[in-house]
Amino acid sequence: MIPCLFRFRPQGFLSGILIAVLITLLAAMPAYAGGKGNLIFILDASGSMWTQIEGRAKIEIAKDVMSNLVKGLPDDLNVGLIVYGHRKKGDCEDVEQIIPLGPLDRDRMIAKIMGLNPRGRTPITLSILRAVDALETLKDECTIVLVSDGKETCEGDPCELVRKLKKIGVNFVMHVIGFDVSKKEKTQLECIAQAGDGRYYTARDAGEFRVAAKKVTRAAVRARGAALCVGAVKNGNRLTVKITILKEDMVVIDDDNSIRNPEKFYVEPGVYTIQATDTSGPMILTQTATAEFKGQEIVRIFDFSDGHLSVRVIKDSLPINAYFHIRRAGTEERLAAGDTSTSNPDTIRLLPGIYDMVVTNPDKTGRPSIFFPGIRIEGGKTVEKTADFSEVLLLVKVLVKGTPGSGDITVFRAGTDEQVASGDTSSENPVLLKLMPGTYDIVVKHKEGGKEKVLKKKEIAAGTSRKVSLEFSF
């Protein structure tokens, strides 16, 4: 049975196939059963932990962070602690299960952490084996968190060990925090996390260590929380996005789905806002969804399959430089911008939706602009728009009882109070006005009679003659 309620309309055939694959993966993930979560810490207490960061020894920072972390763990969480390198120098067997996996005893665990005195080497492989020993009789998945300031210094390949353990079906996820490590050390630690279906976090100082420790323990905290499954796709492929989950405008989770897609996040029941942000392209795109959790699992798959808008700008049939911005339809909210200085047409990607566009010619007096309302963008398709700044001659003739008469003419951008041109027929009839192609409201007022006539939404299009004649009779 699929553990997540699927509420998503895929954009296109390929995205639909991928959604089905993601749902299949969700079915294979451990479902929320209301039981206790399982968490094992493997803590580095090798001699290098005496190295200082910002004037403090790394072991002192680790003690503070880990102690505060333990204080915030839920009461009904099973927790264990394994430490290496804390008893003897140069001993590759120096791995101790200080606290066996079992009901959380905060005071005992904090006391053990605070009593550590780094001395020895870094036997990571043996430490992982000790942790796995505790999982033999465990039915539910266990989260293992390795905190290390270096790579394996004893004989062993921890990355390969984790691969083999996962291959034979040992039920665990392994996250790794690399605390002030070199590039070479980071490579091995990242491999361990990847092999263990977990994540690797770089912690260069106390602040980053604190944030990383909170993130990697979150997955084990499932006792009372509902599981939110968040994934993302784009044009038929999985997409890594930044996930932000908020409750009452407060950030609850700030993470990404770089390892698992979809990713499970465990939260307390309540109403949440989920934001998925795609930073892979030239324009940062964010989608938002709202969900109410009552203890069930819910999935949100965000589809970032994009469409394209191609903008061509010309004047007198020749390309010119101009800039444009995209608005959410019917609003002043700017979502994207571009220009034709290096490519004409210029193409940008947009999420499916309806947009307005304003194209502005910066090289002409008054910086005239052309407005394109209601542009519909669909995933996988390209919409082409041409902004033609070739001027159109508008001839307005005013007749009073069949003969030329005096009138005041005012031209507004359609549906707005923005005046773009004006004139009168007191000396010339018809009067000549120069306009950019577009849609306008034209108001003519008879001077003597005071009567007024309005022509709404008159489209002035660029043409071969570039001349439009209008006649108003009073």
XYZ file of C-alpha atoms in Angstrom:
474
model
C 0.000 0.000 0.000
C 1.338 3.422 -0.925
C 1.788 5.355 2.335
C 1.309 8.853 0.895
C -1.794 10.561 -0.410
C -0.986 11.622 -3.981
C -2.288 15.058 -4.937
C -0.549 16.254 -8.075
C -1.274 16.909 -11.723
C 1.837 16.210 -13.805
C 2.836 18.511 -16.663
C 3.277 16.275 -19.683
C 3.827 12.594 -20.334
C 7.445 12.306 -19.117
C 6.666 14.029 -15.834
C 3.728 11.657 -15.380
C 6.013 8.635 -15.743
C 8.488 10.078 -13.254
C 5.738 10.808 -10.737
C 4.727 7.154 -10.913
C 8.339 6.142 -10.235
C 8.542 8.482 -7.250
C 5.338 7.096 -5.808
C 6.750 3.578 -6.164
C 9.829 4.680 -4.231
C 7.618 6.144 -1.537
C 5.888 2.819 -1.166
C 9.249 1.245 -0.395
C 10.117 3.794 2.264
C 9.322 2.900 5.885
C 5.810 4.052 6.710
C 4.841 5.991 9.782
C 3.518 3.548 12.331
C 3.393 5.618 15.472
C 6.311 3.738 17.032
C 9.569 4.953 18.502
C 12.314 6.378 16.357
C 15.824 4.919 16.574
C 18.967 7.041 16.609
C 22.619 6.079 17.119
C 25.364 8.683 17.389
C 28.961 7.781 16.497
C 31.138 10.488 17.997
C 34.771 11.218 17.159
C 36.948 11.533 20.270
C 40.294 11.055 18.535
C 43.305 13.165 19.414
C 42.724 15.626 16.564
C 39.559 16.828 18.305
C 41.824 18.972 20.503
C 42.490 21.165 17.462
C 41.054 24.634 17.977
C 38.445 26.544 15.968
C 37.843 30.193 16.802
C 39.850 29.788 20.008
C 38.015 26.674 21.245
C 38.914 22.997 21.011
C 36.697 21.059 18.638
C 35.860 18.564 21.375
C 34.539 21.359 23.592
C 32.331 22.620 20.766
C 31.128 19.081 20.107
C 30.290 18.541 23.771
C 28.215 21.717 23.933
C 26.365 21.077 20.685
C 25.668 17.417 21.391
C 24.532 18.085 24.971
C 22.073 20.754 23.852
C 20.883 18.475 21.087
C 20.176 15.642 23.529
C 18.173 18.029 25.715
C 15.802 18.686 22.797
C 15.206 15.068 21.771
C 11.695 13.643 22.357
C 11.137 11.475 25.404
C 9.966 8.461 23.388
C 13.037 8.153 21.168
C 15.453 5.235 21.331
C 19.008 6.580 21.402
C 22.462 5.019 21.518
C 26.004 6.450 21.667
C 29.239 4.999 20.277
C 32.576 6.776 20.755
C 35.998 6.075 19.271
C 39.533 7.185 20.110
C 38.792 8.249 23.695
C 40.701 5.686 25.781
C 44.096 4.861 24.261
C 46.594 6.426 21.887
C 47.312 4.532 18.663
C 44.717 1.821 19.362
C 42.577 0.896 16.341
C 40.338 -1.214 18.601
C 39.378 1.800 20.723
C 35.648 1.799 19.978
C 33.128 1.730 22.819
C 29.376 1.541 22.893
C 28.999 3.955 25.792
C 25.206 3.852 25.757
C 23.377 0.897 24.107
C 20.411 1.721 21.891
C 17.423 2.107 24.190
C 15.004 4.585 25.803
C 16.493 8.048 26.039
C 18.203 8.882 29.334
C 19.211 12.502 28.876
C 21.178 12.973 32.074
C 23.225 9.827 31.555
C 23.987 10.589 27.920
C 24.981 14.189 28.602
C 27.237 13.071 31.442
C 28.976 10.559 29.162
C 29.468 13.164 26.426
C 30.844 15.776 28.807
C 33.305 13.233 30.254
C 35.034 12.448 26.957
C 38.799 13.019 26.721
C 40.189 12.633 23.149
C 43.352 10.527 22.844
C 43.528 8.075 19.967
C 42.960 7.297 16.315
C 39.951 7.257 13.946
C 38.615 3.691 13.456
C 35.428 4.642 11.580
C 34.911 1.232 9.952
C 34.928 -0.614 13.267
C 32.616 1.987 14.789
C 30.033 1.411 12.049
C 30.221 -2.349 12.654
C 29.552 -1.763 16.362
C 26.524 0.349 15.488
C 25.145 -2.261 13.116
C 25.471 -4.936 15.816
C 22.720 -3.134 17.694
C 20.341 -3.395 14.710
C 20.177 -7.201 14.470
C 16.945 -7.464 16.438
C 15.546 -4.097 15.345
C 12.543 -4.146 12.997
C 12.253 -0.418 12.307
C 14.761 1.682 10.401
C 17.544 3.283 12.408
C 19.243 6.594 11.779
C 23.013 6.571 12.357
C 24.803 9.906 12.683
C 28.590 9.920 12.350
C 30.451 13.007 13.595
C 34.098 13.012 12.538
C 36.889 15.531 12.054
C 38.837 13.256 9.700
C 38.898 10.114 7.613
C 39.651 6.515 8.613
C 43.161 6.190 10.121
C 43.003 2.461 10.756
C 42.786 -0.389 8.259
C 39.334 -0.412 6.752
C 37.117 1.090 4.079
C 34.031 2.535 5.760
C 32.408 3.536 2.488
C 32.623 0.037 1.053
C 31.394 -1.419 4.344
C 28.282 0.743 4.273
C 27.606 -0.263 0.651
C 27.779 -3.966 1.570
C 25.541 -3.494 4.616
C 22.888 -1.743 2.550
C 23.161 -4.394 -0.161
C 22.374 -7.217 2.248
C 19.368 -5.298 3.583
C 20.485 -3.831 6.910
C 17.772 -1.271 7.680
C 19.508 2.023 8.420
C 20.184 5.472 7.020
C 23.567 7.016 7.677
C 24.263 10.738 7.846
C 27.716 12.239 8.311
C 28.915 15.547 9.729
C 32.442 16.460 8.677
C 33.739 18.814 11.361
C 36.504 21.067 9.997
C 37.830 18.509 7.521
C 40.151 18.772 4.496
C 39.013 18.153 0.917
C 40.563 14.682 0.927
C 38.893 13.769 4.216
C 35.586 15.177 2.978
C 35.645 12.862 -0.047
C 35.611 9.728 2.109
C 32.985 11.070 4.507
C 30.714 12.098 1.629
C 31.036 8.615 0.186
C 29.908 7.093 3.499
C 26.799 9.273 3.585
C 25.924 8.584 -0.037
C 26.365 4.826 0.381
C 24.136 4.974 3.461
C 21.308 6.819 1.634
C 21.989 9.770 3.900
C 23.463 13.228 3.681
C 26.814 14.768 4.236
C 27.087 18.086 6.080
C 30.150 20.283 6.252
C 30.577 22.049 9.603
C 33.382 24.603 9.560
C 32.564 26.196 12.899
C 30.349 25.862 15.962
C 27.338 27.475 14.283
C 27.399 25.167 11.266
C 27.937 22.158 13.514
C 24.868 23.098 15.544
C 22.693 23.465 12.435
C 23.954 20.214 10.896
C 23.385 18.236 14.085
C 19.774 19.379 14.265
C 19.126 18.488 10.634
C 20.541 14.966 10.699
C 18.635 13.981 13.829
C 15.301 15.209 12.527
C 14.660 12.089 10.438
C 14.761 9.864 13.514
C 12.131 11.875 15.363
C 8.945 10.174 14.223
C 7.117 9.200 17.388
C 4.342 11.779 17.215
C 4.964 13.400 13.862
C 3.253 13.026 10.513
C 5.500 12.407 7.541
C 5.552 14.976 4.774
C 6.961 13.551 1.538
C 8.350 16.280 -0.698
C 9.758 15.769 -4.177
C 10.377 17.751 -7.335
C 10.588 17.070 -11.062
C 11.439 19.088 -14.134
C 10.813 18.101 -17.729
C 10.710 14.390 -16.900
C 13.734 14.328 -14.571
C 14.142 14.469 -10.811
C 15.125 17.907 -9.599
C 17.030 18.880 -6.457
C 15.307 21.814 -4.803
C 15.576 23.739 -1.566
C 12.738 22.796 0.789
C 11.427 25.231 3.387
C 8.562 24.218 5.672
C 6.894 26.880 7.787
C 4.293 26.856 10.523
C 2.660 30.169 11.426
C 5.363 31.968 9.385
C 8.127 30.342 11.468
C 10.653 28.136 9.657
C 10.371 24.549 10.890
C 12.602 22.889 8.298
C 15.159 24.405 5.945
C 16.676 21.645 3.867
C 16.993 20.111 0.401
C 16.167 16.805 -1.289
C 19.625 16.196 -2.718
C 19.852 12.559 -1.624
C 16.294 11.252 -1.636
C 13.620 12.497 -3.974
C 11.005 12.470 -2.606
C 12.355 13.208 0.874
C 10.448 12.476 4.083
C 10.226 15.181 6.739
C 8.715 14.427 10.144
C 6.691 17.189 11.751
C 4.079 17.588 14.442
C 0.414 17.701 13.359
C -0.677 21.166 12.226
C -1.039 23.428 9.209
C 2.156 23.980 7.217
C 3.325 26.003 4.247
C 5.738 24.116 1.999
C 8.046 26.052 -0.301
C 10.131 24.402 -3.017
C 12.771 26.598 -4.654
C 14.619 25.719 -7.852
C 17.947 27.547 -8.073
C 19.342 25.534 -11.003
C 18.603 28.102 -13.701
C 19.236 31.792 -14.311
C 15.986 32.673 -12.567
C 15.149 31.450 -9.054
C 11.693 29.878 -9.068
C 9.582 29.083 -5.995
C 6.366 27.103 -5.694
C 4.247 27.046 -2.559
C 1.674 24.606 -1.194
C -0.329 24.448 2.032
C -1.111 21.212 3.862
C -2.899 20.284 7.074
C -1.455 17.257 8.884
C -3.485 15.131 11.261
C -1.105 12.191 11.662
C -1.316 10.829 8.111
C 1.398 10.875 5.487
C 0.969 13.341 2.654
C 3.064 13.803 -0.468
C 3.722 16.995 -2.399
C 5.556 16.641 -5.713
C 6.412 20.024 -7.217
C 6.632 20.149 -11.004
C 9.131 22.713 -12.309
C 8.721 21.706 -15.951
C 9.144 25.031 -17.673
C 7.948 26.842 -20.736
C 9.815 29.532 -22.611
C 9.019 33.071 -23.654
C 10.932 34.376 -26.685
C 11.003 38.174 -26.901
C 11.973 39.914 -30.153
C 12.299 43.705 -30.294
C 12.446 45.670 -33.561
C 12.041 49.155 -35.009
C 11.551 49.775 -38.707
C 12.116 46.031 -39.249
C 15.561 46.125 -37.589
C 16.505 44.596 -34.190
C 17.086 47.102 -31.371
C 18.212 46.942 -27.751
C 15.430 47.039 -25.195
C 14.630 45.583 -21.798
C 11.530 43.825 -20.541
C 10.043 42.546 -17.319
C 7.492 39.847 -16.598
C 4.670 40.347 -14.105
C 2.191 38.011 -12.533
C -0.932 38.574 -14.643
C -3.100 41.459 -13.441
C -0.587 42.602 -10.815
C 2.503 44.780 -10.474
C 4.553 41.883 -9.021
C 7.719 41.474 -11.079
C 8.830 37.876 -11.533
C 11.574 38.019 -14.169
C 13.421 40.378 -16.464
C 15.591 40.315 -19.563
C 17.021 42.396 -22.379
C 17.973 42.111 -26.045
C 21.455 43.647 -25.779
C 23.245 40.349 -26.435
C 20.557 38.208 -28.075
C 17.505 39.289 -30.049
C 15.220 37.490 -29.568
C 15.988 36.859 -25.898
C 14.456 33.725 -24.366
C 13.679 33.144 -20.690
C 12.106 30.216 -18.883
C 8.937 30.496 -16.847
C 6.720 28.163 -14.871
C 3.403 27.371 -16.517
C 0.962 30.203 -15.862
C -0.393 33.492 -17.160
C 1.843 36.565 -17.248
C 1.918 40.187 -18.354
C 4.983 41.666 -20.045
C 6.195 45.245 -20.465
C 8.879 45.956 -23.083
C 10.664 49.336 -22.812
C 12.831 51.155 -25.370
C 15.470 52.972 -23.283
C 17.004 54.811 -26.258
C 13.950 56.874 -27.196
C 12.799 60.056 -25.480
C 10.281 59.246 -22.769
C 11.287 55.574 -22.807
C 8.123 54.307 -24.508
C 6.902 50.838 -23.630
C 4.679 48.181 -25.158
C 2.382 46.140 -22.928
C 1.574 42.452 -23.569
C -1.215 41.209 -21.264
C -2.297 37.631 -20.552
C 0.622 35.613 -21.980
C -0.101 31.934 -21.336
C 2.988 29.769 -20.734
C 2.744 25.963 -20.885
C 5.378 23.436 -19.824
C 7.630 22.322 -22.673
C 6.370 24.983 -25.104
C 7.736 28.301 -26.389
C 5.648 31.446 -26.843
C 7.038 34.087 -29.220
C 6.296 37.798 -28.837
C 7.539 40.675 -30.977
C 7.667 44.233 -29.676
C 7.684 46.609 -32.657
C 8.722 50.166 -31.762
C 8.136 51.447 -35.300
C 5.938 54.509 -34.825
C 2.387 54.469 -36.177
C 0.721 57.687 -37.386
C -2.745 58.153 -35.938
C -4.913 60.629 -37.869
C -7.949 61.808 -35.908
C -10.630 63.781 -37.719
C -13.441 65.607 -35.876
C -16.711 66.452 -37.632
C -19.481 68.632 -36.201
C -22.744 68.240 -38.097
C -20.832 66.891 -41.063
C -18.184 69.631 -41.308
C -14.703 69.865 -39.686
C -14.904 71.137 -36.112
C -12.782 71.725 -33.037
C -12.084 68.887 -30.636
C -9.586 67.897 -27.924
C -8.046 64.437 -28.327
C -6.461 62.452 -25.472
C -4.999 58.959 -25.869
C -4.667 56.644 -22.851
C -3.110 53.221 -22.526
C -6.140 50.908 -22.586
C -7.806 50.401 -19.225
C -5.532 52.866 -17.401
C -5.196 56.551 -16.603
C -1.771 56.676 -18.292
C -1.854 59.400 -20.948
C 0.408 58.677 -23.920
C -0.552 61.378 -26.443
C -2.822 64.419 -26.907
C -3.751 67.079 -29.467
C -6.579 69.222 -30.852
C -8.102 70.063 -34.223
C -8.245 73.835 -33.787
C -5.469 74.425 -36.357
C -5.263 71.079 -38.180
C -8.110 68.680 -38.896
C -7.325 65.800 -38.983
C -4.626 66.031 -36.309
C -1.618 63.736 -36.528
C -0.384 61.807 -33.432
C 2.586 59.434 -33.193
C 2.070 56.235 -31.180
C 3.811 52.988 -30.440
C 1.856 49.896 -31.511
C -0.498 48.906 -28.700
C -4.038 49.069 -27.408
C -5.469 52.443 -26.438
C -8.545 54.279 -25.190
C -9.146 57.411 -27.288
C -11.204 60.264 -25.851
C -12.450 63.129 -28.069
C -14.236 66.120 -26.550
C -16.160 68.663 -28.710
C -14.921 72.081 -27.561
C -18.091 74.119 -28.133
C -20.724 71.541 -27.320
C -18.916 69.952 -24.392
C -19.915 66.490 -25.590
C -17.475 63.612 -25.314
C -16.961 60.400 -27.252
C -14.741 57.486 -26.191
C -13.290 54.705 -28.310
C -12.130 51.963 -25.955
C -9.493 49.313 -26.599
C -8.541 50.479 -30.059
C -5.642 48.333 -31.237
C -2.975 50.274 -33.117
C -0.876 47.652 -34.876
C 2.364 48.075 -36.786
C 1.665 47.681 -40.492
C 3.111 48.397 -43.902
C 1.364 51.798 -44.121
C 1.924 52.631 -40.443
C -1.032 54.981 -40.633
C -4.426 54.708 -38.910
C -7.330 57.112 -39.547
C -10.211 57.669 -37.135
C -13.249 59.915 -37.503
C -15.460 61.263 -34.694
C -18.780 62.928 -35.522
C -20.801 65.167 -33.159
